[in-house]
Each structure stands twice: as structure tokens, then as C-alpha cells.
Short mmCIF file of C-alpha atoms in Angstrom, two decimals:
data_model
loop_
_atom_site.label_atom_id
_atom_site.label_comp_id
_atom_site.label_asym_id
_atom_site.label_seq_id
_atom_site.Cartn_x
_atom_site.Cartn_y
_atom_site.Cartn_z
CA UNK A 1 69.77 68.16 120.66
CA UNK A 2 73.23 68.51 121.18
CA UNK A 3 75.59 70.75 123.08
CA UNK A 4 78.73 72.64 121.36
CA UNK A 5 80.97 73.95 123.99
CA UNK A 6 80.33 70.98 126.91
CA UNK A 7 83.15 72.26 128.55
CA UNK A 8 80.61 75.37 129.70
CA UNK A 9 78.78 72.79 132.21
CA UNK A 10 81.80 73.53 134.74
CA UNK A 11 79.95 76.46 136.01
CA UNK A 12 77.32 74.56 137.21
CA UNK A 13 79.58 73.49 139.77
CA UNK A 14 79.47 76.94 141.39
CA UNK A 15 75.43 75.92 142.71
CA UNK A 16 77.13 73.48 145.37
CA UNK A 17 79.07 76.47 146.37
CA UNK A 18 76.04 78.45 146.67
CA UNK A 19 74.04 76.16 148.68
CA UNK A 20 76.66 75.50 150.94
CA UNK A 21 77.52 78.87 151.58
CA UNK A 22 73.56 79.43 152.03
CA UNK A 23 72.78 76.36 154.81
CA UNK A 24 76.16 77.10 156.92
CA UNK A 25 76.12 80.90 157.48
CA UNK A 26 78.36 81.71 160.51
CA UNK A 27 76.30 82.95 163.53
CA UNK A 28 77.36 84.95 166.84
CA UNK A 29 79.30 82.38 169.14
CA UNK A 30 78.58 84.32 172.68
CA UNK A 31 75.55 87.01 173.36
CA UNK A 32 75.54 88.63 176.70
CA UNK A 33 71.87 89.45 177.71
CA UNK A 34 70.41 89.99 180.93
CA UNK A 35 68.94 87.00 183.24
CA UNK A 36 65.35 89.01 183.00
CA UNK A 37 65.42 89.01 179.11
CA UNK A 38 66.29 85.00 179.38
CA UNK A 39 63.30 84.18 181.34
CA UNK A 40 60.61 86.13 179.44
CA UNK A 41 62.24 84.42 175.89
CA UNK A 42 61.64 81.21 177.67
CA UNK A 43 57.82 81.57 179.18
CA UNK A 44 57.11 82.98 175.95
CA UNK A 45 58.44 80.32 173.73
CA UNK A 46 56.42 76.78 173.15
CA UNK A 47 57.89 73.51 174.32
CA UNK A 48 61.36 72.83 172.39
CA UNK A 49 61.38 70.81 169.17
CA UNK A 50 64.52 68.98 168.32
CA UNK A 51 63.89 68.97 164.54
CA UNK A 52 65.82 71.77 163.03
CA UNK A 53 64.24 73.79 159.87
CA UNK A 54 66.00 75.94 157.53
CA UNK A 55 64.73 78.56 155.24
CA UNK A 56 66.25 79.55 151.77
CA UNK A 57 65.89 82.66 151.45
CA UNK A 58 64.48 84.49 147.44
CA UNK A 59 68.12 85.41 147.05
CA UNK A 60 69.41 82.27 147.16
CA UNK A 61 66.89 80.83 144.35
CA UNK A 62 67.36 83.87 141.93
CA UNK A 63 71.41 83.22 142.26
CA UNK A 64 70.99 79.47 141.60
CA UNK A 65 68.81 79.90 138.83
CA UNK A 66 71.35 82.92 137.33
CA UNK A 67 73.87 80.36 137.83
CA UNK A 68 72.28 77.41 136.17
CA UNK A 69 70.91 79.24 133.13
CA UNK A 70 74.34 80.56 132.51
CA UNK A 71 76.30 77.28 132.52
CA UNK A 72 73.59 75.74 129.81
CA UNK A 73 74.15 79.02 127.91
CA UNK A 74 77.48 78.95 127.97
CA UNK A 75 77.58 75.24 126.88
CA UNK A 76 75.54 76.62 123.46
CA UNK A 77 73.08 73.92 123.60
CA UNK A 78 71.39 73.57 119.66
CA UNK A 79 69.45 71.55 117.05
CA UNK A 80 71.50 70.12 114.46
CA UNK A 81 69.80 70.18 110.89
CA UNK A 82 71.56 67.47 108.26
CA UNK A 83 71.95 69.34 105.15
CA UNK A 84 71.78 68.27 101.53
CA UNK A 85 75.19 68.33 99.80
CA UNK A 86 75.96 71.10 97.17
CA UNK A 87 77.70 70.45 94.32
CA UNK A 88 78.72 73.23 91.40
CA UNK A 89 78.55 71.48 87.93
CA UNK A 90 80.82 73.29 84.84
CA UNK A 91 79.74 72.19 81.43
CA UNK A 92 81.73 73.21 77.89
CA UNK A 93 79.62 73.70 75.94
CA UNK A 94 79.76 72.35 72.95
CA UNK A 95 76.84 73.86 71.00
CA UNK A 96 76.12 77.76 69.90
CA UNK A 97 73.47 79.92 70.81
CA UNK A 98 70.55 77.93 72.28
CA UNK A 99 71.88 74.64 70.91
CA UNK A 100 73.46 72.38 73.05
CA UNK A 101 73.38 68.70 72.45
CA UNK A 102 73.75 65.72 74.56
CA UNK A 103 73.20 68.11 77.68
CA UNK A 104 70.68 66.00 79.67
CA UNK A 105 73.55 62.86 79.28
CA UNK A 106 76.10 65.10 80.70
CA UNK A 107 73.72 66.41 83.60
CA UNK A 108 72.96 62.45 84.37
CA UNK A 109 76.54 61.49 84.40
CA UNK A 110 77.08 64.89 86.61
CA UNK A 111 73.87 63.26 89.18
CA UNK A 112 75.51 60.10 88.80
CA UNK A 113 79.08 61.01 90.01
CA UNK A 114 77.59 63.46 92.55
CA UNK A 115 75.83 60.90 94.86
CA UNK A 116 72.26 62.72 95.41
CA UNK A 117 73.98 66.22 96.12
CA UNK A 118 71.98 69.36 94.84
CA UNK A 119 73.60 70.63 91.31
CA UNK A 120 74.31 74.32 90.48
CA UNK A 121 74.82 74.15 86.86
CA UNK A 122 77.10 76.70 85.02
CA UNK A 123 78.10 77.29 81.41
CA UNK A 124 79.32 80.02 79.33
CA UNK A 125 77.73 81.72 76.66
CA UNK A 126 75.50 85.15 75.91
CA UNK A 127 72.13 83.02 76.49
CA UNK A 128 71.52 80.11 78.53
CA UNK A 129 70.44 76.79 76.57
CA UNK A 130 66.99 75.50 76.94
CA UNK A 131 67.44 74.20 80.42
CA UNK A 132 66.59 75.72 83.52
CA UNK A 133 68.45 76.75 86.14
CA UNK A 134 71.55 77.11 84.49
CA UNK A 135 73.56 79.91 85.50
CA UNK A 136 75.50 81.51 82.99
CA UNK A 137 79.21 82.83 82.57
CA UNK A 138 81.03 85.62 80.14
CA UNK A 139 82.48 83.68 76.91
CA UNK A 140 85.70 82.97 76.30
CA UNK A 141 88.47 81.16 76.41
CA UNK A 142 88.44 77.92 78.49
CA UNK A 143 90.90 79.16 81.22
CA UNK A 144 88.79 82.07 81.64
CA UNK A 145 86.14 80.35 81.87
CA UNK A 146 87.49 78.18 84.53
CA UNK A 147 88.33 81.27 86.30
CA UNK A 148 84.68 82.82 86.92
CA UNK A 149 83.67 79.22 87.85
CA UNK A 150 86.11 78.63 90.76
CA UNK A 151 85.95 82.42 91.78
CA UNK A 152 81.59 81.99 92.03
CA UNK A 153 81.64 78.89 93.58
CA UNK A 154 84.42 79.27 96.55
CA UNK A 155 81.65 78.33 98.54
CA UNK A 156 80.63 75.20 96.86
CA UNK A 157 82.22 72.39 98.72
CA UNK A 158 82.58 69.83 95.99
CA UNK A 159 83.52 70.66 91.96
CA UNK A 160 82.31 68.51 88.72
CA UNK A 161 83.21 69.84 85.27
CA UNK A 162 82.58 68.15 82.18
CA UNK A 163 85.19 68.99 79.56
CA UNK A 164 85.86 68.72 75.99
CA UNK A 165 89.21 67.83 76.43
CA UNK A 166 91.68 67.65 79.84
CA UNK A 167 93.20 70.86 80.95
CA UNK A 168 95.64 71.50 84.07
CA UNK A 169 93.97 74.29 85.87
CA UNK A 170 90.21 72.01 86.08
CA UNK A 171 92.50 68.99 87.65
CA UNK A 172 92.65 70.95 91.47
CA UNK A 173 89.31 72.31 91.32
CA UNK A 174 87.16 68.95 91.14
CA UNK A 175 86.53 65.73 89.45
CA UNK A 176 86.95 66.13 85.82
CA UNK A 177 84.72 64.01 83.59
CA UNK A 178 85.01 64.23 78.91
CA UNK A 179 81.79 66.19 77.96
CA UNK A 180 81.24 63.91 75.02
CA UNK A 181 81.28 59.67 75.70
CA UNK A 182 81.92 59.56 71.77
CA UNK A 183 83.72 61.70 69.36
CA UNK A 184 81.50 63.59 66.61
CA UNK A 185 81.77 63.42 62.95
CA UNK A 186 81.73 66.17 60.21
CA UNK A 187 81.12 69.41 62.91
CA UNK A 188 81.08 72.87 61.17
CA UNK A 189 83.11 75.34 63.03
CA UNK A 190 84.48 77.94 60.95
CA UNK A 191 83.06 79.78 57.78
CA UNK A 192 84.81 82.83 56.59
CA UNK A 193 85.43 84.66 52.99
CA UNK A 194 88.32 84.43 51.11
CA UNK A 195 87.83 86.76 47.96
CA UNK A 196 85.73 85.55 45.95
CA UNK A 197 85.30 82.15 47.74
CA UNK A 198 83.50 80.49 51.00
CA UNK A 199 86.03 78.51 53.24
CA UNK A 200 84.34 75.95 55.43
CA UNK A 201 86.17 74.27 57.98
CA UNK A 202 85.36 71.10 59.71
CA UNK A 203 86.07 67.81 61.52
CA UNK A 204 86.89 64.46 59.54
CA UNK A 205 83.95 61.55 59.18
CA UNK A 206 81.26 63.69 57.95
CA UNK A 207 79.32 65.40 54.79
CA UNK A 208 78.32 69.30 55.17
CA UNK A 209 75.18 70.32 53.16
CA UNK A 210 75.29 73.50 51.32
CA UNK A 211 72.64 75.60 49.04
CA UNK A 212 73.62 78.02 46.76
CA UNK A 213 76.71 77.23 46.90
CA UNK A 214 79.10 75.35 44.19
CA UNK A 215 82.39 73.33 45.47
CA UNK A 216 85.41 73.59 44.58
CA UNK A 217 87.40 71.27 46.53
CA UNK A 218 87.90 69.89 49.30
CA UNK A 219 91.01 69.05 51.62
CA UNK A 220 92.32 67.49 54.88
CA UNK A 221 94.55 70.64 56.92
CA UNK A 222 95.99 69.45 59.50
CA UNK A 223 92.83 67.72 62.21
CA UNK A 224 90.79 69.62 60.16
CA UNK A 225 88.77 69.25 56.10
CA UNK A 226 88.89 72.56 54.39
CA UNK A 227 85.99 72.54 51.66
CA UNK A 228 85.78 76.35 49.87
CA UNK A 229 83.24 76.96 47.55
CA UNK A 230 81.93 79.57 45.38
CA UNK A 231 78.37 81.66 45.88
CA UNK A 232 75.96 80.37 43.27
CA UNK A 233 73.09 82.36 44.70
CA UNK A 234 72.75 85.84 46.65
CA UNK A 235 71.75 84.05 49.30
CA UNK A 236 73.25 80.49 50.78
CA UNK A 237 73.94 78.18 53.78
CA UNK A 238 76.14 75.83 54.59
CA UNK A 239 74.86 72.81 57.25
CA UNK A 240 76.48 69.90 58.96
CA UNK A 241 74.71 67.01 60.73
CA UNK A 242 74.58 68.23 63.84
CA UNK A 243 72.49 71.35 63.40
CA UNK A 244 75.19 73.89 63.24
CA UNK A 245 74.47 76.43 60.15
CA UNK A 246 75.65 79.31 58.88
CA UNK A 247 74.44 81.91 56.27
CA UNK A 248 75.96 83.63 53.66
CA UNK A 249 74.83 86.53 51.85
CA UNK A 250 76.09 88.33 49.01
CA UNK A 251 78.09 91.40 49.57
CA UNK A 252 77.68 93.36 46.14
CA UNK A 253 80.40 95.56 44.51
CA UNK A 254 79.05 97.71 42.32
CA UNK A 255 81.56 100.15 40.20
CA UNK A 256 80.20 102.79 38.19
CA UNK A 257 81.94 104.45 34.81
CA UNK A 258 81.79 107.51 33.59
CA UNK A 259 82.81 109.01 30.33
CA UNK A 260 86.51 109.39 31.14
CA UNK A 261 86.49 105.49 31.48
CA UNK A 262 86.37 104.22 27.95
CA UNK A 263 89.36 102.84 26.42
CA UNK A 264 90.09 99.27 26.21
CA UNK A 265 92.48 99.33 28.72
CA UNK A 266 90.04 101.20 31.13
CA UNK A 267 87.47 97.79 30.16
CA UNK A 268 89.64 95.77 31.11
CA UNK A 269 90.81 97.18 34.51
CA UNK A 270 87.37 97.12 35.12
CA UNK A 271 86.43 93.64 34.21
CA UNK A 272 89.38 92.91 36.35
CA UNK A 273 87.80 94.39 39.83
CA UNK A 274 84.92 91.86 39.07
CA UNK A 275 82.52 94.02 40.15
CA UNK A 276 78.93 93.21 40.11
CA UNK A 277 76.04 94.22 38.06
CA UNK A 278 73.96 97.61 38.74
CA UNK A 279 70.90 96.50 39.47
CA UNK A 280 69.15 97.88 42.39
CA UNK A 281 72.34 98.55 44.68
CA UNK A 282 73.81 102.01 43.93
CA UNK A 283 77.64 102.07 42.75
CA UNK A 284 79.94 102.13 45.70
CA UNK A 285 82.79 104.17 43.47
CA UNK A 286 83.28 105.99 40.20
CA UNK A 287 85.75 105.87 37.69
CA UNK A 288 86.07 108.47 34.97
CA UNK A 289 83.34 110.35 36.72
CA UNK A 290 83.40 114.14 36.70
CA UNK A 291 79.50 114.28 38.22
CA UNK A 292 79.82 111.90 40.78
CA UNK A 293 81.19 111.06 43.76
CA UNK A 294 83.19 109.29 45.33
CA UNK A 295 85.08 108.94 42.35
CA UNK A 296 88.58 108.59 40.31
CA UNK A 297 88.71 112.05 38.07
CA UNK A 298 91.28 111.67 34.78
CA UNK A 299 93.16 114.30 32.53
CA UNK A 300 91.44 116.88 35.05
CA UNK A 301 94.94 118.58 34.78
CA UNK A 302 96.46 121.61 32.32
CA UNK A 303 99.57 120.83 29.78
CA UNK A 304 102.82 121.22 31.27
CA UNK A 305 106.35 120.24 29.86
CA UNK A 306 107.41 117.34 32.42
CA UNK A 307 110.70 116.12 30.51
CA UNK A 308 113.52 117.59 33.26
CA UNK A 309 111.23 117.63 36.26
CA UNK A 310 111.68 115.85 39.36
CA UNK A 311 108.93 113.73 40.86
CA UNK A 312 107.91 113.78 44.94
CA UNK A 313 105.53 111.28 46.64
CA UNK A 314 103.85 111.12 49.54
CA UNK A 315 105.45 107.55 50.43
CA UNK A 316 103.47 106.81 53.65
CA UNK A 317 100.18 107.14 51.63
CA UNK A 318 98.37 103.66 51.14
CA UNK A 319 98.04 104.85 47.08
CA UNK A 320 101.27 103.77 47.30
CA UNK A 321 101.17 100.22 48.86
CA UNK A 322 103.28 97.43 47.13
CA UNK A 323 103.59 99.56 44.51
CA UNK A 324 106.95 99.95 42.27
CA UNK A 325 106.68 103.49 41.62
CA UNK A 326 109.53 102.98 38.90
CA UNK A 327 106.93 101.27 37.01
CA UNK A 328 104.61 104.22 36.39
CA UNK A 329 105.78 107.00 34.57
CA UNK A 330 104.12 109.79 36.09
CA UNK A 331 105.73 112.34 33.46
CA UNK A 332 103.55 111.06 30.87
CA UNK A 333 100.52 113.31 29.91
CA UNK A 334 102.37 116.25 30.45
CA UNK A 335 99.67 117.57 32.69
CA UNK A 336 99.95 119.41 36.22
CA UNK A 337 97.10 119.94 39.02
CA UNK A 338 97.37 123.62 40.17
CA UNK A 339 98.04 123.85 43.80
CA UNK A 340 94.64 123.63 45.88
CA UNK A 341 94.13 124.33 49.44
CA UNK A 342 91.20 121.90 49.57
CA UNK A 343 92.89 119.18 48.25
CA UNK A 344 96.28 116.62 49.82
CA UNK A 345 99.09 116.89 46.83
CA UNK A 346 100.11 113.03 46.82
CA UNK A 347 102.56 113.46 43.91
CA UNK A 348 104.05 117.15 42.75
CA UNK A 349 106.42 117.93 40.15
CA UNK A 350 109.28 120.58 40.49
CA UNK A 351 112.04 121.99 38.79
CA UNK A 352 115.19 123.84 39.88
CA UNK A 353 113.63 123.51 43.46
CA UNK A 354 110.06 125.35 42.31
CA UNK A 355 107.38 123.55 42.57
CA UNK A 356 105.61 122.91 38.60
CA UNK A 357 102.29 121.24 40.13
CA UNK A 358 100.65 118.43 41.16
CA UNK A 359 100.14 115.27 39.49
CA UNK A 360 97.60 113.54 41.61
CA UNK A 361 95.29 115.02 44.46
CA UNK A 362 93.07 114.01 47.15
CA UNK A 363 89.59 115.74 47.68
CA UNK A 364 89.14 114.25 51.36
CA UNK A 365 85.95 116.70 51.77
CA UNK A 366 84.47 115.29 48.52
CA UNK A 367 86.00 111.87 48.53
CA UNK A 368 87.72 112.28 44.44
CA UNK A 369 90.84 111.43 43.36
CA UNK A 370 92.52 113.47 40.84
CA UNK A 371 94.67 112.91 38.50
CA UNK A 372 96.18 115.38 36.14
CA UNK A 373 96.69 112.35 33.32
CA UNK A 374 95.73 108.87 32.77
CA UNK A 375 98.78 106.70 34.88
CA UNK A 376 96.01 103.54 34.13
CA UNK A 377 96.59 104.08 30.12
CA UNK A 378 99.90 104.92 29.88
CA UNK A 379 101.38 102.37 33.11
CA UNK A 380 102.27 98.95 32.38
CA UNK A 381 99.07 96.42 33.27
CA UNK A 382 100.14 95.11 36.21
CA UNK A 383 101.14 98.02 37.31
CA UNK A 384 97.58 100.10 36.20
CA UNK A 385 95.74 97.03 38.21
CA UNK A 386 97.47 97.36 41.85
CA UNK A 387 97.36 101.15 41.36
CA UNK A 388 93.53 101.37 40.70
CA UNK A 389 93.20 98.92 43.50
CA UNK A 390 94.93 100.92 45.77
CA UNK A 391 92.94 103.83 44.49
CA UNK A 392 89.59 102.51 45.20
CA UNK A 393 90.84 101.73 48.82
CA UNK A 394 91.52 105.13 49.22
CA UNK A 395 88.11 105.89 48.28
CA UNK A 396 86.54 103.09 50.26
CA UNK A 397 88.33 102.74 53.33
CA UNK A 398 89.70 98.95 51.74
CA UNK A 399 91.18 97.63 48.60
CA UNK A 400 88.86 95.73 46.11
CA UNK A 401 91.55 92.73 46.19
CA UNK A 402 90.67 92.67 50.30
CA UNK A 403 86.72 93.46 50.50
CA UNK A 404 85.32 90.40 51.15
CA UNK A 405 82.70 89.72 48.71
CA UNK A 406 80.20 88.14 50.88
CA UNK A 407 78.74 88.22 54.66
CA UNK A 408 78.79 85.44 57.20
CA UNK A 409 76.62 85.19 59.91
CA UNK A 410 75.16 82.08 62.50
CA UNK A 411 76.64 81.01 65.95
CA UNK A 412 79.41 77.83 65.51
CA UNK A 413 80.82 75.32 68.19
CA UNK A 414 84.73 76.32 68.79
CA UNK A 415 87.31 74.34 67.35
CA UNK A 416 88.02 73.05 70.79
CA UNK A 417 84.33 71.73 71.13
CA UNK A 418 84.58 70.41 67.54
CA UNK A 419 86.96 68.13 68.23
CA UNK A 420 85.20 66.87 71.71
CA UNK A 421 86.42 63.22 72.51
CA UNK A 422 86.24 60.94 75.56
CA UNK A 423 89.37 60.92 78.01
CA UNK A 424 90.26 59.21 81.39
CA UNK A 425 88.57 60.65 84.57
CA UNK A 426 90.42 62.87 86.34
CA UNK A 427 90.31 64.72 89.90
CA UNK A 428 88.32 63.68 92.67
CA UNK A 429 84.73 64.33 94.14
CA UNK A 430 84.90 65.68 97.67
CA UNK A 431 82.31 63.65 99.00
CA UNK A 432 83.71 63.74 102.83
CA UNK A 433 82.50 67.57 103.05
CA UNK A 434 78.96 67.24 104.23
CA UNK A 435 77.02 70.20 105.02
CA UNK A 436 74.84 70.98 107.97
CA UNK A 437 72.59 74.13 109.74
CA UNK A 438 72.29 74.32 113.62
CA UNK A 439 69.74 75.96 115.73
CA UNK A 440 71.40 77.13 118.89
CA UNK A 441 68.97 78.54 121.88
CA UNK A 442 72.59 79.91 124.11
CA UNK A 443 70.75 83.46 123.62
CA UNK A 444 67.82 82.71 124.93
CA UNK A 445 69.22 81.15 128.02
CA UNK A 446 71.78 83.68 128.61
CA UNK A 447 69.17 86.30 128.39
CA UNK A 448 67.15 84.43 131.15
CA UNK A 449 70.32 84.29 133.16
CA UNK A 450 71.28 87.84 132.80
CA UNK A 451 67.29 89.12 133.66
CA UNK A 452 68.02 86.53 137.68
CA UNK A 453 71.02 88.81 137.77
CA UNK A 454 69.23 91.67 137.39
CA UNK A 455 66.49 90.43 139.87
CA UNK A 456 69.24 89.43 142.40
CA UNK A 457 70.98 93.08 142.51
CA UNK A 458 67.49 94.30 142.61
CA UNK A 459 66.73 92.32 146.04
CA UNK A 460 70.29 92.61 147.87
CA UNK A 461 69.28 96.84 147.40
CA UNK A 462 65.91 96.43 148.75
CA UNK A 463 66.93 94.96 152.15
CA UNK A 464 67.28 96.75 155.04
CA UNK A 465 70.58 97.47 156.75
CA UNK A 466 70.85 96.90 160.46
CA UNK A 467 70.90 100.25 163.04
CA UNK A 468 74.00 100.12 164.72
CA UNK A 469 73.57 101.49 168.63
#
């Protein structure tokens, strides 16, 4: 039991007021009466008693008690509860998914430096590792991260985080202890396509296990080993040691020809786009195809004398990307596209400021490229290759040279978890912030005070005034 506002007890020293006022009431000093009036007072009255009596009157009581009730009141007397310390823990996380290892060390070392206070646990990520009561936060970068965390726990007065590597901002928000107490080998943390090959990328010290999958080399870049490798099977993985994995499935390409495609420069264009079998998957694009779609359309154009006429292009068009248009003759062929309302002209032919026709067209309704020659027979090779790539990428929405030939997929560790190691401790743990709860009863007692109050305002208008004669 203790009181919060002791100062309050002054108004108790309004009762000695009260009583004093109560026992020495001023009375009459002189009384005229008649001598008549004397004597019958005195045969009435019993033989005198020298021990004086006084009587406090129900007033008098309700005041005191008003009184006294209101100075404990005010002086807010309470319970005080002792609290058990809160502490909000931050973890990196250094795992994907629901993988995250050594989290019951860091949690103990968290306990440990947290002297018996209750943990709130936060991490980031889209689902919460098998641990309970962890409370989660959006991904993303680690000062974002550190940003939800001190903006949820204003209210939390002491801060741990546990952190893959220092960082300014966590230094003034708590003590800051490394996440790891040793540095991991050989961690996978980055798989991605680069044409026709798989680049892995991961820390020094350790082996990664892939199936279906052929090296090629492997190479120290900077902190990191690049390995690539090439897809063996339609379907691989690549794992390292610490149960990261990734898989990797075969994107196919499948090009189909039609009859307009047969020369052996056409086979070889073709063999160039390495393009895969058609086996079950249906061709993505045609070339030479008149029947389907989409598809690259040739000689689709009537004859026309070319020699004097003067070539346009539509230079902002992506068939035209890194492409040295002096390299293709687009006279040769002698053939012109007549003008089509349905279809973009890309290139056009005039002469003497008339237009002679079109020499290559874009269906965008039917997804066909025409073209009134063959530019891929008659070009030089080089040239013929980064035009039909540029060609299909019309078609496709992206170049051949640029799809990437297979598909990644499986949560990895960030490069800044990755490369986890111990560092110094840093911050401090604000153990001087205790918490406690209180359970004041001023209410109660002011409530008793106010109903005397009441009571007393209630008796002084009951009483009867005196008749004045």
C-alpha cells in the first residue's frame, strides 16, 4: 500500500478546525428575563452538577467524515503491482521461407542478454518460421526493416536485435548482438539464367550439389564463387549444405517452319535460334508459314522495279534494334506490299515523292510479319541473324537472344545473410526501465466523501430556522 500524492494529507488538517469551531460556539453574553421566569427555571431544575457535557451534533460527524475521506482521496492511496520486464527481440533472418537455422541459439543468447524479461520476437518475411509467437514484418531491405520494428515497439522499453552484420540506424535503438557466432560456408543465394546457362552464386568454403545439371566452371567474383552450368535434364536443382535449394525447369523454344523456310541459309538461321525439339509443346513462332500464326510470311509481295527508289523506315521500331540497316539491301527481290489498312508499313519504297509500296508489314491483329522478299537470303549472315532475332521479338514480345531458356524457382537467404559473421557487441540493454501496474482506490474514497457532502447539505436544509418576535 502506498500513497502517490502525500502532499493531499494537508487537508486533514481542516478536522482540528472543525472540532474547534464545533466545542467553542459563541453564546449570548447578557439575557434580560424577568425575576418570576428566574425562580420557576430554578425550582424546576435538579441540584447543580459541576461536570460540564457537550454534545456533537450529526452535522459535525458527516463534515468530519467528508473531510477525512477527501484528504485520503486526494492523497491517491494504491497497490503497487511489480511488473515483469518487456523486451522486443529483432532477428535477420537468415533462412527463406520456413527455414531458419540456428534460431533457438539466437533466442537463448536474446534470454541470456535480457535478464528474465518477457521477449516479443519479430522477423521479417511472408510466413513466420516454425516458432511460435513470432510476430512478423513486411520484407525488405534491412533499414526498412528496422523501421517497422522501432515504429511497433515504441512502447517496448528495452531493444535486442540480432544482426547479420552492424548497421548505424540498430546502434540507438538497443543492444546489438551478430546473428551468427560463426561464419557459414558454401551458402546458395542467387540462381538466375543466363542464355543458355544456370549461374549459381555463392559464399567461399563450400561444395553446392546439383542434378541435372553439367558444370562448366567455376570462379571466385569478388566475396562471392560464381559456378554456371548447363541443363542436362528438363528438370534440375541445385543444393548447398545448408538446405537452401532451388529448381530449375526447362523453358522450351519451339520454332516451327513452313514451306517458305527451306534454303540452306534459312537451316541455318534456324539451327542458330537453338530452338528445341517439337515434341509435345506447340511452336511458339513460324517462319515461312503462310497457314499459321504467329508467323514470319516471305516473297508475300508483287514484282516491282526498286533500282532508283528511295527507302523509309520506321526507326523507333524494335525490328530495327542494333541493326545496321546499310547492311541489308532492302531493294533486292524487287517486290512491294500493296498498301493495307490492317497492317503498320515498317519499311515503304517511293519514288519522285510517290509512294511505290511497302517492303515489310506488321499484321498486329494477326500477329505476321510480312515481307515482300527474302532480306534473310539475300542479307549478309550476321546481318540475316540479328534481323530474324529482332523479328521473332516482335512476334513474341522478346528476342530469342534474351528469352531465358529456363525457369527458376525456391526461396534463397540474401546476400547480406549469406555472408553472416560474428562482430563486437554493440548498444546497450536498458535494464534500469522496470515496469510496474498500480491499483489506486482515490475514486472510491472521493465518492464516499462527495455522498457526506451530500448528506451534510441535506441536514443544514432540514433544520428549522428560529421565529423572530
Amino acid at each position: 500500500m502506498s500513497l502517490l500524492a502525500a502532499p493531499a494529507l494537508l487537508l486533514l488538517l481542516a478536522i482540528p478546525a472543525l472540532l474547534w469551531l464545533a466545542l467553542h460556539r459563541t453564546r449570548p453574553a447578557r439575557l434580560e428575563a424577568g425575576t418570576l421566569f428566574i425562580w420557576r427555571r430554578v425550582a424546576q431544575q435538579a441540584p447543580a452538577s459541576r461536570k460540564a457535557t457537550r454534545r456533537l451534533e450529526p452535522l459535525l460527524w458527516l463534515l468530519l467524515a467528508c473531510a477525512i475521506l477527501a484528504g485520503l482521496g486526494a492523497a491517491r492511496p494504491g497497490v503497487m503491482a511489480q511488473q515483469t520486464p518487456r523486451a522486443a527481440v529483432f532477428i535477420e533472418r537468415i533462412g527463406a521461407g520456413q527455414i531458419e537455422p540456428q534460431l533457438e541459439d539466437a533466442l537463448g543468447r536474446a534470454r541470456a542478454a535480457a535478464e528474465g524479461a518477457k521477449l516479443e520476437v519479430y522477423m521479417a518475411g511472408g510466413e513466420a518460421p516454425a516458432q511460435p509467437d513470432v510476430r512478423l514484418l513486411a520484407p525488405g531491405a534491412i533499414e526498412a526493416q528496422l523501421a517497422q520494428f522501432e515504429a511497433r515497439t515504441r512502447d517496448v522499453p528495452a531493444r535486442i536485435l540480432l544482426l547479420c552484420a552492424p548497421h548505424p540506424t540498430a546502434q540507438r535503438l538497443g543492444l546489438v548482438l551478430p546473428r551468427l557466432t560463426a561464419q557459414r560456408r558454401g551458402v546458395l543465394h542467387d540462381v538466375g539464367v543466363q542464355g543458355e546457362q544456370i549461374v549459381a552464386r555463392s559464399t567461399p568454403g563450400g561444395a553446392l550439389e546439383p542434378r541435372g545439371l553439367a558444370p562448366v566452371d567455376s570462379r571466385a567474383q569478388g566475396d562471392d564463387v560464381l559456378t554456371r552450368y548447363t541443363l542436362s535434364q528438363p528438370l534440375a536443382e541445385i543444393t548447398d549444405s545448408h538446405g537452401n535449394r532451388v529448381t530449375i525447369r526447362r523453358a522450351p523454344f519451339v520454332v516451327g517452319v513452313g514451306g517458305q523456310w527451306s534454303s540452306r541459309r534459312h537451316r541455318a538461321l534456324y539451327a542458330a535460334l537453338n530452338a528445341d525439339a517439337a515434341d509435345e509443346d506447340p511452336p511458339a513462332v513460324w517462319l515461312g508459314s503462310a497457314e499459321f500464326k504467329p508467323a514470319l510470311r516471305l516473297n508475300a509481295g508483287a514484282a516491282a522495279q526498286l533500282d532508283q527508289a528511295e527507302i523509309s523506315y520506321d526507326a523507333g521500331h524494335a525490328l530495327f534494334a542494333d541493326l545496321p540497316l546499310g547492311g541489308i539491301d532492302w531493294r533486292a527481290g524487287n517486290r512491294v506490299l500493296a498498301r493495307d489498312s490492317g497492317r503498320r508499313p515498317l519499311v515503304s519504297a517511293s519514288r519522285d515523292g510517290a509512294t511505290v509500296g511497302d517492303l515489310v508489314q506488321l499484321d498486329e491483329n494477326d500477329n505476321v510479319l510480312v515481307f515482300a522478299a527474302d532480306p534473310f537470303e539475300s542479307a549478309p549472315i550476321a546481318e540475316s541473324a540479328l534481323l530474324l532475332d529482332n523479328a521473332i521479338g516482335v512476334l513474341l514480345g522478346q528476342r530469342p537472344s534474351a528469352m531465358p531458356r529456363a525457369t527458376v524457382s525456391g526461396d534463397l537467404p540474401t546476400r547480406r545473410a549469406a555472408h553472416a559473421a560474428p562482430f563486437e557487441t554493440q548498444g546497450q540493454f536498458q535494464t534500469s526501465t522496470v515496469a510496474s501496474a498500480s491499483r489506486e482506490f482515490a475514486s472510491w474514497l472521493l465518492i464516499l466523501a462527495a455522498l457526506a457532502a451530500v448528506a451534510a447539505s441535506a441536514s443544514v436544509s432540514r433544520r428549522p430556522q428560529a421565529i423572530q418576535q
